[in-house]
Coordinates of C-alpha atoms and ligand atoms in Angstrom, one line a residue:
X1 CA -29.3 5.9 30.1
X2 CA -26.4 7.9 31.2
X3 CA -22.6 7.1 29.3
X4 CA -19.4 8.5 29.5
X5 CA -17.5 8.3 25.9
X6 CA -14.0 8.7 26.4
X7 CA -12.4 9.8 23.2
X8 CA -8.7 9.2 23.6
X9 CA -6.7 10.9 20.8
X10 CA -9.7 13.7 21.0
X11 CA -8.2 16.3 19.8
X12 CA -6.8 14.3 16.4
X13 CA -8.1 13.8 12.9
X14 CA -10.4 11.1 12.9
X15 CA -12.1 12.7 16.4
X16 CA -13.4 16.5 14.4
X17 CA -13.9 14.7 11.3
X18 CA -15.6 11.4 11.7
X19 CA -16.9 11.4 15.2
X20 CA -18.4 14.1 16.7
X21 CA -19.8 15.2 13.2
X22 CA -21.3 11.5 13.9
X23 CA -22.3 12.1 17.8
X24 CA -23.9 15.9 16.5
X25 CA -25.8 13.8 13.9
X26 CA -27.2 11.7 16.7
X27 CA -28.0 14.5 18.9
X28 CA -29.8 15.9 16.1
X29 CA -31.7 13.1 15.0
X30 CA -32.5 12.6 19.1
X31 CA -31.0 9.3 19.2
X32 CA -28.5 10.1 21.7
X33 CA -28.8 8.2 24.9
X34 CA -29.7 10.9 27.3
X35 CA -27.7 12.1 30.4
X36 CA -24.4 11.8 28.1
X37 CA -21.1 13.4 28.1
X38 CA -18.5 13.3 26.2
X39 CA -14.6 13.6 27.1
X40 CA -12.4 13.9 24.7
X41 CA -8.3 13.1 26.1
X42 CA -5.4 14.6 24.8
X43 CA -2.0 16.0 25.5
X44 CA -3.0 19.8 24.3
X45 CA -3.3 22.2 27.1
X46 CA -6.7 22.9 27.0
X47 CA -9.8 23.8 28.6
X48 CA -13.1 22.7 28.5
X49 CA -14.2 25.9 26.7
X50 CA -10.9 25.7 24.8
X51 CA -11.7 22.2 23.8
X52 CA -15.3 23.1 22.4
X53 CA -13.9 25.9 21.0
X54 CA -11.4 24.3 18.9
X55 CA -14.3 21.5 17.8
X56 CA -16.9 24.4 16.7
X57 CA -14.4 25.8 14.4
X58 CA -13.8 22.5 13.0
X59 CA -17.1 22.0 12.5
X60 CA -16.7 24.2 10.2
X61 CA -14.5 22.3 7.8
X62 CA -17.6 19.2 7.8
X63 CA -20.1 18.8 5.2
X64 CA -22.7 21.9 5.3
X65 CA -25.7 19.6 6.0
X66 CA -23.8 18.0 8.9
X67 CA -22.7 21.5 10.5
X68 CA -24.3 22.7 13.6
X69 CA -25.7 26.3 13.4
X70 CA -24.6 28.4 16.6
X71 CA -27.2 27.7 18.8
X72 CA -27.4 23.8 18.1
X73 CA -23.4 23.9 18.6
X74 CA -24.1 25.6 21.9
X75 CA -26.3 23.0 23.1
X76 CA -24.5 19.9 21.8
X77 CA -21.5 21.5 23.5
X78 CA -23.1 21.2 26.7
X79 CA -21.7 17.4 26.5
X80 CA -17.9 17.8 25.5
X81 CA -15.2 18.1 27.8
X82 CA -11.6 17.3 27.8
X83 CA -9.0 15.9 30.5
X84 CA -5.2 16.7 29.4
X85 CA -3.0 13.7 29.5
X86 CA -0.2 12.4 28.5
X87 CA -1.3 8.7 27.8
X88 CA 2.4 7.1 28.4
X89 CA 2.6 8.6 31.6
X90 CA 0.5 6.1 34.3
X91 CA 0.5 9.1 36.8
X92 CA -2.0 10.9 33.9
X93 CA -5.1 8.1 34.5
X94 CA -5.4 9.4 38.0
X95 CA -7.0 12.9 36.3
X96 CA -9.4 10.8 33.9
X97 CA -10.4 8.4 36.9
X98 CA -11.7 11.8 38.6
X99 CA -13.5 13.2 36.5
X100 CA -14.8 10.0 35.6
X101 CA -15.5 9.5 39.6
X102 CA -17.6 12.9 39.7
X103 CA -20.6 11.0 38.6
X104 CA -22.9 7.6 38.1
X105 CA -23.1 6.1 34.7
X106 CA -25.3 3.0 33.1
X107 CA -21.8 2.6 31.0
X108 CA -18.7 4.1 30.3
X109 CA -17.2 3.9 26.6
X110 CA -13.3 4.3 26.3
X111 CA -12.6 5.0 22.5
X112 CA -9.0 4.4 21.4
X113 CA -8.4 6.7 18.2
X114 CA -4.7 6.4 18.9
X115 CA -1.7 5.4 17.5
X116 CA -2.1 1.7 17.8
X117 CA 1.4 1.5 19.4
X118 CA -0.4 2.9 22.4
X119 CA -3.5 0.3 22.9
X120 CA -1.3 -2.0 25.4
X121 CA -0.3 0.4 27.2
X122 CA -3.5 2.3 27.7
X123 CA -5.3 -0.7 28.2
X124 CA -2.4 -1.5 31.4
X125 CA -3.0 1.7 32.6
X126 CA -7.4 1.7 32.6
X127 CA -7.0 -2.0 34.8
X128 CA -4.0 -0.2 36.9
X129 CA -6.5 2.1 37.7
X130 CA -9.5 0.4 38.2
X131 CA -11.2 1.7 35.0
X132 CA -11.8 -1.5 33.8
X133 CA -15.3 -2.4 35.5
X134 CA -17.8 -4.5 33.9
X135 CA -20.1 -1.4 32.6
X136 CA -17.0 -0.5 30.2
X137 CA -16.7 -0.9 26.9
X138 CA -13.4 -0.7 24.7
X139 CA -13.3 0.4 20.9
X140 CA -10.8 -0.2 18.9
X141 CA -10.1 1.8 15.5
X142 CA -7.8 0.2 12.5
X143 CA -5.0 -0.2 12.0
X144 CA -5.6 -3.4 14.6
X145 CA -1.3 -4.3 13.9
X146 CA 0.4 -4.8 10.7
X147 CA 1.0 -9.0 10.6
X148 CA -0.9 -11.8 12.7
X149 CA 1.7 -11.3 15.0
X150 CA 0.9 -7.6 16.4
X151 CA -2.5 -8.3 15.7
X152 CA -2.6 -11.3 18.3
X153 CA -0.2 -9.3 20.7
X154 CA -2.8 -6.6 20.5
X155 CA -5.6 -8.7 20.9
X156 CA -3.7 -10.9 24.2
X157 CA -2.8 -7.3 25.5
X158 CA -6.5 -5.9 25.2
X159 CA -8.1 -9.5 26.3
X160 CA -5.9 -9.6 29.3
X161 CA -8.1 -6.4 30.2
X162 CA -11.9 -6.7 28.9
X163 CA -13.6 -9.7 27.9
X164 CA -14.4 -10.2 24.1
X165 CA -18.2 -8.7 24.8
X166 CA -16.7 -5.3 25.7
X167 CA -14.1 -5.0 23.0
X168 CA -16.2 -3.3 19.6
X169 CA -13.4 -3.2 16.9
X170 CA -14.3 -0.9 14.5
X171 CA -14.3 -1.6 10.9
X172 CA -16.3 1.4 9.3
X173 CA -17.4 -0.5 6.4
X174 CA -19.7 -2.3 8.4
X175 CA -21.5 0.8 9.4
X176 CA -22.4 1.9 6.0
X177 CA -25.5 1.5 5.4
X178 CA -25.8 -0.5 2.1
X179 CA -24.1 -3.3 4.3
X180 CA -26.7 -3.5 6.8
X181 CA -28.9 -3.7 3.4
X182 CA -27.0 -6.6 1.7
X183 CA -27.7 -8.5 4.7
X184 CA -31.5 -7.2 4.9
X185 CA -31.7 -8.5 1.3
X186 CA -30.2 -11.7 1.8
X187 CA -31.5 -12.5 5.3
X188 CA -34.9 -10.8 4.9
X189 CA -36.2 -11.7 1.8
X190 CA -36.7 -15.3 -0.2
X191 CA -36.3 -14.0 -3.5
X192 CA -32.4 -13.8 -3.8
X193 CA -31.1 -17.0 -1.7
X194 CA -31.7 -20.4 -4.4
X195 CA -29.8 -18.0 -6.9
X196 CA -27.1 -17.3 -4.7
X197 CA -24.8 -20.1 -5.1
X198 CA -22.2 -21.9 -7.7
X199 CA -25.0 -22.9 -10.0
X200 CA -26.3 -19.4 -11.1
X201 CA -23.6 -17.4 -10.2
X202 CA -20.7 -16.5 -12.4
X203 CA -18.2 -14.6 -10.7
X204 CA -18.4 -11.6 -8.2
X205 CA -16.3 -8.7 -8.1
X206 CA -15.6 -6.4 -5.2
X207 CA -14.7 -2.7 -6.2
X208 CA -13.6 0.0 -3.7
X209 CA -12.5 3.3 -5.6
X210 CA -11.1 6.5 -4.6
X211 CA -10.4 9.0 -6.6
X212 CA -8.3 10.8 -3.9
X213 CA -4.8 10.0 -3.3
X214 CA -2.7 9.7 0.1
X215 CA -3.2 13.1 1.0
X216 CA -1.2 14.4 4.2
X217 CA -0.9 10.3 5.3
X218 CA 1.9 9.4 3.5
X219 CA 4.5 8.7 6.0
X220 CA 1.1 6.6 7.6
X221 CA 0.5 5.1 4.7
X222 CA 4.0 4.0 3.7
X223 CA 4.3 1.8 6.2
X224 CA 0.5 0.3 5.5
X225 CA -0.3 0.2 1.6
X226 CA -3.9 -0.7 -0.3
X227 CA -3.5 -4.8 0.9
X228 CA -3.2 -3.8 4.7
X229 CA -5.7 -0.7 4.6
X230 CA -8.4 -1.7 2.9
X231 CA -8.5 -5.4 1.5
X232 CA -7.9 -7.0 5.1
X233 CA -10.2 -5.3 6.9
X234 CA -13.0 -3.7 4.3
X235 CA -12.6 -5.3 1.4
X236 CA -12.9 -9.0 3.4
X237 CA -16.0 -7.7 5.6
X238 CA -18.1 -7.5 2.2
X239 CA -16.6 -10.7 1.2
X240 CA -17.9 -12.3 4.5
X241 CA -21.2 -10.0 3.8
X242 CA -21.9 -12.0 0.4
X243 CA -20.6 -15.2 0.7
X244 CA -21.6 -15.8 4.5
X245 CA -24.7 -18.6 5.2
X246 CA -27.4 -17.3 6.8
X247 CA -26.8 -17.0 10.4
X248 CA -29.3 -18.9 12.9
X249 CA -30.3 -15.7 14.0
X250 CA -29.7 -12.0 14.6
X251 CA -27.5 -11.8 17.6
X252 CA -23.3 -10.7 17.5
X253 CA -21.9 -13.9 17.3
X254 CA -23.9 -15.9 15.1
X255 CA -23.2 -13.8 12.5
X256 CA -19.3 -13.6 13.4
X257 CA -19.7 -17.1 13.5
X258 CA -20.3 -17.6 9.9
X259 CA -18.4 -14.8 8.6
X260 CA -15.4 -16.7 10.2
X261 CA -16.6 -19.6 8.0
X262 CA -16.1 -17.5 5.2
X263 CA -12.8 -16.6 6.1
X264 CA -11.6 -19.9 6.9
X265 CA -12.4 -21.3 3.6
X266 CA -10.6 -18.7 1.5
X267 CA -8.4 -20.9 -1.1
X268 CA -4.9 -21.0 0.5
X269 CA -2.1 -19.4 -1.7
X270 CA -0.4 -21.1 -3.5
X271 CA 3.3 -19.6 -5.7
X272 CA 1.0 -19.8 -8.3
X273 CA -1.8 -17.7 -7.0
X274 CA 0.7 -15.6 -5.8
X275 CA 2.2 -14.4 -8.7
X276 CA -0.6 -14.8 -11.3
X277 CA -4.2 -13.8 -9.0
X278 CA -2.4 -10.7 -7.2
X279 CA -1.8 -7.5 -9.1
X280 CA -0.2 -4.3 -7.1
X281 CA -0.1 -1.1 -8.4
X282 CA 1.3 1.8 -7.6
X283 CA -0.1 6.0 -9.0
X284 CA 2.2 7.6 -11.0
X285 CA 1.3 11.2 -12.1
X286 CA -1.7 11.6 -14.1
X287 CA -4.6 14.5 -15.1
X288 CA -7.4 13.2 -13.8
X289 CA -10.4 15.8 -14.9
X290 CA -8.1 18.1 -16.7
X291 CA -5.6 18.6 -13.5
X292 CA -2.1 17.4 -13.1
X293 CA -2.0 15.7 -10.0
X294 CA 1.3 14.2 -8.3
X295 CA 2.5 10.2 -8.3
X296 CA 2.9 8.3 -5.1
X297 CA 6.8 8.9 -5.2
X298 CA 6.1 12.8 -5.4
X299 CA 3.7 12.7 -2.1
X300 CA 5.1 14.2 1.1
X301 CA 6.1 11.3 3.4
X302 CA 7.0 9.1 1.1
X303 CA 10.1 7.5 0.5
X304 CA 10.9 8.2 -3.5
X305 CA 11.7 5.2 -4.2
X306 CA 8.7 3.2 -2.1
X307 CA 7.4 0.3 -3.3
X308 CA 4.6 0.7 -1.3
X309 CA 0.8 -0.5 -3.2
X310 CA -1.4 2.0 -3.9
X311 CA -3.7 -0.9 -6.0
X312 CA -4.4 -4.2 -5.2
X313 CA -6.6 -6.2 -7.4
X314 CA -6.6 -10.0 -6.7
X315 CA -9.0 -13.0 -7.6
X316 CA -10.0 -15.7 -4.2
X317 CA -12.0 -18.3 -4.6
X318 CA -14.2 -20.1 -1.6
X319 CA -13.4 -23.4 -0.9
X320 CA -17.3 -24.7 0.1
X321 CA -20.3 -26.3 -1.3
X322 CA -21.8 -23.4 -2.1
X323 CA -19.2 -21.8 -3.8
X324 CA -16.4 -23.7 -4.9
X325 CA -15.2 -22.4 -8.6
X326 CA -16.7 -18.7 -8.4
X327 CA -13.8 -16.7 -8.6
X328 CA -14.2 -13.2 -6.2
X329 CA -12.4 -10.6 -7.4
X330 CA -11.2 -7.6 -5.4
X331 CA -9.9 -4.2 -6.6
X332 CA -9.3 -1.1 -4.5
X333 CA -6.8 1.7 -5.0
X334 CA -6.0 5.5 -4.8
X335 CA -6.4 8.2 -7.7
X336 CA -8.3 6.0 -9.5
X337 CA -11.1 7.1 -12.1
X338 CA -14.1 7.4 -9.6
X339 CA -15.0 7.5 -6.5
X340 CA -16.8 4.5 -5.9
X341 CA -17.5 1.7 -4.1
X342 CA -19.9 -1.3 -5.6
X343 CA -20.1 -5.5 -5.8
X344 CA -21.0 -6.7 -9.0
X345 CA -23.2 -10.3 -8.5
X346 CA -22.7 -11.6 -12.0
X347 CA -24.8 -14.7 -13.1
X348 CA -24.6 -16.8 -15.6
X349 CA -26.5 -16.8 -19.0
X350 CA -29.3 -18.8 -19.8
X351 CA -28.7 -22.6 -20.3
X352 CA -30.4 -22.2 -23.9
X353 CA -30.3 -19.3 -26.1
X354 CA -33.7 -18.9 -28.0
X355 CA -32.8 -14.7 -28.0
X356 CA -30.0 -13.0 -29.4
X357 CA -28.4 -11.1 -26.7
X358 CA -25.5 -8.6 -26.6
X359 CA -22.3 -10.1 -26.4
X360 CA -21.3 -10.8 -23.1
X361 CA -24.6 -9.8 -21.6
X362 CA -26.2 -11.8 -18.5
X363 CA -28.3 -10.8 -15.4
X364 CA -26.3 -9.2 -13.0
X365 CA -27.1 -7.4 -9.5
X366 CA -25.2 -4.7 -8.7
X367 CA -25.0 -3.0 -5.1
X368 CA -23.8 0.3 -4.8
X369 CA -22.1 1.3 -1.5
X370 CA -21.3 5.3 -2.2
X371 CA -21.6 7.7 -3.2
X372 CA -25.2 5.9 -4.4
X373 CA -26.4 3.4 -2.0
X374 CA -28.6 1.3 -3.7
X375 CA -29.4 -1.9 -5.4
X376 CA -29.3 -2.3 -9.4
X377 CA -30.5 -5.3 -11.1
X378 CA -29.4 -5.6 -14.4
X379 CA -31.8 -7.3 -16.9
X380 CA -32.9 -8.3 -20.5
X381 CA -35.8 -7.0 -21.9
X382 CA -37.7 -6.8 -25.6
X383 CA -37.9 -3.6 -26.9
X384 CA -40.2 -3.4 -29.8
X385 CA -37.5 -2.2 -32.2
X386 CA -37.5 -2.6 -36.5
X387 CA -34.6 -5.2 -36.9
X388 CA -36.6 -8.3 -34.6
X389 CA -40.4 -6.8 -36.2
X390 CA -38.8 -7.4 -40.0
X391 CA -38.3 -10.7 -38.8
X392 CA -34.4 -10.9 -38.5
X393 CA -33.9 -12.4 -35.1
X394 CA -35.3 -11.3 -31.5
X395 CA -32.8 -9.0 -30.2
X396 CA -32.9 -8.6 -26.3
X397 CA -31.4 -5.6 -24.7
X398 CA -30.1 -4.5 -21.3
X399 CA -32.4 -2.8 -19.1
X400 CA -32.1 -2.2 -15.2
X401 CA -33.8 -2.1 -12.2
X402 CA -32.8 0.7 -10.0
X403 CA -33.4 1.3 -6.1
X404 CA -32.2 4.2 -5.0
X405 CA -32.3 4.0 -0.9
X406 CA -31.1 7.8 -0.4
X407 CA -34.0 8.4 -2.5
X408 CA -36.1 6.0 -0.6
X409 CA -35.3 6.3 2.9
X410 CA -34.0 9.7 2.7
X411 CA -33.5 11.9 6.0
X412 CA -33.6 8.1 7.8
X413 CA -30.4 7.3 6.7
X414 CA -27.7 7.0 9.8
X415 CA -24.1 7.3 8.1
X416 CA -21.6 4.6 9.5
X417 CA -19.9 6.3 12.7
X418 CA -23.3 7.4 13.6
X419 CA -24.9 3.7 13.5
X420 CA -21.5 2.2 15.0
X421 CA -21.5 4.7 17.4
X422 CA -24.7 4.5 18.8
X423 CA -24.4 0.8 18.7
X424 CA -21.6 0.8 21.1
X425 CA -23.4 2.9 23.2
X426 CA -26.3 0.3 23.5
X427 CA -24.0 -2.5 24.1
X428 CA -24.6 -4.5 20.5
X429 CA -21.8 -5.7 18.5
X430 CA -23.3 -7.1 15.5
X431 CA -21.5 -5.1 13.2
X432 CA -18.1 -5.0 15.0
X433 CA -14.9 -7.7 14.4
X434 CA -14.7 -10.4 17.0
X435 CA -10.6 -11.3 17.5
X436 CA -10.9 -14.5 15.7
X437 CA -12.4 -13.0 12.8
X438 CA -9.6 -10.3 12.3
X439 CA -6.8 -12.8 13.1
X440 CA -8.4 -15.0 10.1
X441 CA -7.9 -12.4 7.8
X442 CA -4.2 -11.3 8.8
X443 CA -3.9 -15.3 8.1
X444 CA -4.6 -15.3 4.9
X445 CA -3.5 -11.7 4.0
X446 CA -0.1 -12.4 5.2
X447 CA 1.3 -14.8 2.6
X448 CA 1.0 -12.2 0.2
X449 CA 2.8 -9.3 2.0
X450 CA 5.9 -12.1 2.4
X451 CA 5.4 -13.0 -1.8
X452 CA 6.0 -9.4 -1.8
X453 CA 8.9 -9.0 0.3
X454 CA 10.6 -11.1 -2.2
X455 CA 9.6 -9.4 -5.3
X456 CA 11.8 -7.2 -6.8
X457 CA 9.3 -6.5 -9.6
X458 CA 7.7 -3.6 -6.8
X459 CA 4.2 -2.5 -8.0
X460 CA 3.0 -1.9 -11.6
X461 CA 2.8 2.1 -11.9
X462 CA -0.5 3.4 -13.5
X463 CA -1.3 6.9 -14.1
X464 CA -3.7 8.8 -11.2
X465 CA -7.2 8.8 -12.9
X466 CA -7.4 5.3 -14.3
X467 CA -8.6 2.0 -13.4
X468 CA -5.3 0.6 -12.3
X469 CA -2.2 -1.4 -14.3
X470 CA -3.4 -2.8 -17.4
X471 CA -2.6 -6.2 -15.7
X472 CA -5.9 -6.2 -13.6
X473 CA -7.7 -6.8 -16.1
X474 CA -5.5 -8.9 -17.7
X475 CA -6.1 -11.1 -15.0
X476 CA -9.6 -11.0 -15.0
X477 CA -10.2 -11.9 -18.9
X478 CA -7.9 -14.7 -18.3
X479 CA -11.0 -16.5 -16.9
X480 CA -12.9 -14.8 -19.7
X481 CA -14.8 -11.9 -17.5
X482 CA -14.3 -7.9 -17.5
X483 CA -14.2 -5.6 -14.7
X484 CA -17.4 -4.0 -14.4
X485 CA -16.3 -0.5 -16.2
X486 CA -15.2 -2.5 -19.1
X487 CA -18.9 -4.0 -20.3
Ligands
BG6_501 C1 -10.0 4.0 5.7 C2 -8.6 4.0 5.1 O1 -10.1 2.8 6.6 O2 -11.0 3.9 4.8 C3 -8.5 5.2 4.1 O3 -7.6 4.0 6.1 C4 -9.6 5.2 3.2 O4 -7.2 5.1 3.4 C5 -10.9 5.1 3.9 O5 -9.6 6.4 2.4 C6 -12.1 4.9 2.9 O6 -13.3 5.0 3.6 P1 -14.6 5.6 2.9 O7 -15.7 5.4 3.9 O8 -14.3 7.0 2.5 O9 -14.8 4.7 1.7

């Protein structure tokens, strides 16, 4: 199957880093379509030699299993090329349509790692020059706007365009692959599905951790914060992953169909909510591991007096049959104490207590999205110890079930730019945001940038290296639960 990718922005950040480490990984693993090139668009004046060049001592920079030796570098390089162009210039298309024009393809992929301020007019410009034909396909990365409104003028502008089943918009969370797992283990297995509801389930929390802070993206990120970076988008996707009814089968938009579901019956906010189920945060300076690292204020880019999120940490609830009075708790934030990324299934304890079990302790699954990928089920068991064979009580402790799919699947594993990207190649958009989806969760998302607006209290500093203001889990015990670092 021959393709053309077209990666526009290709000489930038998220091209060296995320994608063609992704696109070598697929070479590698021979699951790259053959008959393939690659041409990367960008306004440096370069070469094609110059080009692969610049990407083989990037290469360097990536993660040592993912790095091509010399002579695997030579070959993949075989595929790269690069057109110059200036992308707000329309007389620059006529040098992509050319090369483009030098030879027959089953599909031509045009992938817009730009500045999103640039997606309208790029789009004009491919249908102003006939690049639009029915064997292309569009992908769009994040940020998709900033408010409903950009989002639906950037949706209108790219729909005027390409019809919905050419437009793959990226969210990388659905790549990874412990979310193709949480739907394998709901959808393909029995065992999980009469549990998974208001009756056996006590709450569910949603953690997404980094450690790192905003690095060299703080002019970026100043204008974005933790709510639009990663709860709209990511955070929402696993929501939809969990709470979601099975879909009536495996294709694109039954399953967007009931992830919109989801989204649609998100409990409105109310002033209430808003002030009491919403926590920001912001990192001050802190010592995480031993080393002083700086607070948000002190980053380059950033204004010092920002109020800009760093943390969010809020508690939802889905208005439905199956799940009405579960509270869903999200968390994510910068220079926190871990790097990690997990949802906690907590259920409830046992209608009748015939055991003595340690306070707070009930069955809980917990699925790990990174650095582990895996599944943990967290159980009680009888150990055979003195205190319950003296006859003073039966003492149950915790004990856990641990799948470890690194471990498991090992060398199988396709990270999340490599699945997405081979994905679009082969036309399927089961793991990519349909319009409607994304516009849902700017809906709901947006009264809570505006409660923000409002509020002079700004975000609640906390020092880099912890688990965020002291009023996240204030929050959280109100309804008499923990966060899952706290058991
Ligand atoms: C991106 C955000 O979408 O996701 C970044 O813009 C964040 O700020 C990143 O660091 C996290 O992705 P991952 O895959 O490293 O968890």
């Amino acid at each position: 199957m021959a393709f053309d990718l077209v990666f526009f922005g290709g000489t930038g950040d998220l091209v060296w880093r995320k994608l063609m480490p992704a696109l070598f990984q697929a070479y590698r693993h021979d699951s790259l379509p053959e008959d393939g090139r690659i041409i990367a668009v960008g306004r440096d004046d370069l070469n094609d030699a110059q080009y692969r060049q610049q990407i083989q001592t990037r290469f360097e920079q990536v993660d040592g299993a993912k790095r091509p030796n010399n002579e695997e570098f030579a070959r993949f390089a075989q595929l790269l090329c690069y057109v110059r162009m200036d992308l707000s210039q329309p007389q620059a298309y006529a040098a992509l349509k050319s090369r483009l024009a030098q030879r027959e393809t089953d599909s031509v992929v045009m992938y817009l790692s730009t500045a999103p301020s640039l997606f309208t007019t790029v789009c004009e410009q491919l249908a102003a020059h006939g690049l639009n034909t029915a064997k292309t396909r569009i992908v769009l990365e994040k940020p998709l706007g900033h408010d409903l409104a950009s989002n639906r003028a950037i949706n209108q502008a790219v729909g005027q365009v390409f019809k919905e089943q050419q437009i793959f918009r990226i969210d990388h969370y659905l790549g990874k692959p412990a979310v193709q797992n949480l739907l394998a283990m709901r959808f393909g297995n029995a065992l999980f599905e009469p549990l998974w509801r208001r009756e056996h389930i006590a709450n569910i929390q949603i953690t997404i951790a980094e450690e790192l802070g905003v690095e060299k993206r703080g002019s970026f990120y100043e204008t974005t914060g933790a709510l639009r970076d990663m709860v709209q988008n990511h955070a929402l996707q696993l929501l939809c992953a969990i709470a979601m009814e099975p879909p009536i089968n495996a294709h694109a938009d039954a399953i967007r169909d009931e992830k919109l579901k989801v989204l649609r019956s998100l409990k409105r906010w109310t002033p209430e909510t808003l002030s009491q189920h919403v926590i920001r945060g912001q990192y001050s300076a802190g010592h995480p591991d031993g080393q002083s690292v700086p607070g948000y204020l002190e980053e380059k880019g950033v204004n010092p007096s920002s109020s800009t999120e760093t943390f969010v940490a809020l508690r939802t609830e889905i208005a439905n049959w199956r799940w009405a009075g579960v509270p869903f708790y999200i968390r994510t934030g910068k220079r926190m104490a871990a790097s990690e990324a997990h949802i906690e299934i907590n259920f409830r304890p046992t209608p009748h207590a015939i055991y003595q079990s340690p306070m707070g302790q009930a069955n809980a699954l917990v699925i790990h999205l990174q650095p582990k990928d895996g599944l943990e089920l967290h159980l009680l068991a009888q150990g055979q110890s003195k205190r319950s064979q003296a006859g003073q009580g039966q003492t149950l402790s915790p004990v856990h079930l641990d799948l470890d799919f690194d471990k498991r699947f090992g060398s199988q594993r396709v990270g999340a730019y490599e699945r997405l990207l081979l994905d679009v190649l082969d036309g399927r958009l089961n793991l990519f945001v349909r319009s409607d989806e994304q516009e849902e969760a700017w809906r709901w998302v947006e009264p809570i940038l505006k409660h923000w607006q409002n509020d002079s209290l700004g975000p609640r500093p906390y020092a880099a290296g912890t688990w965020g203001p002291s009023a996240a889990s204030a929050m959280i015990a109100r309804d008499g639960f923990c966060w899952s670092e706290e058991t």
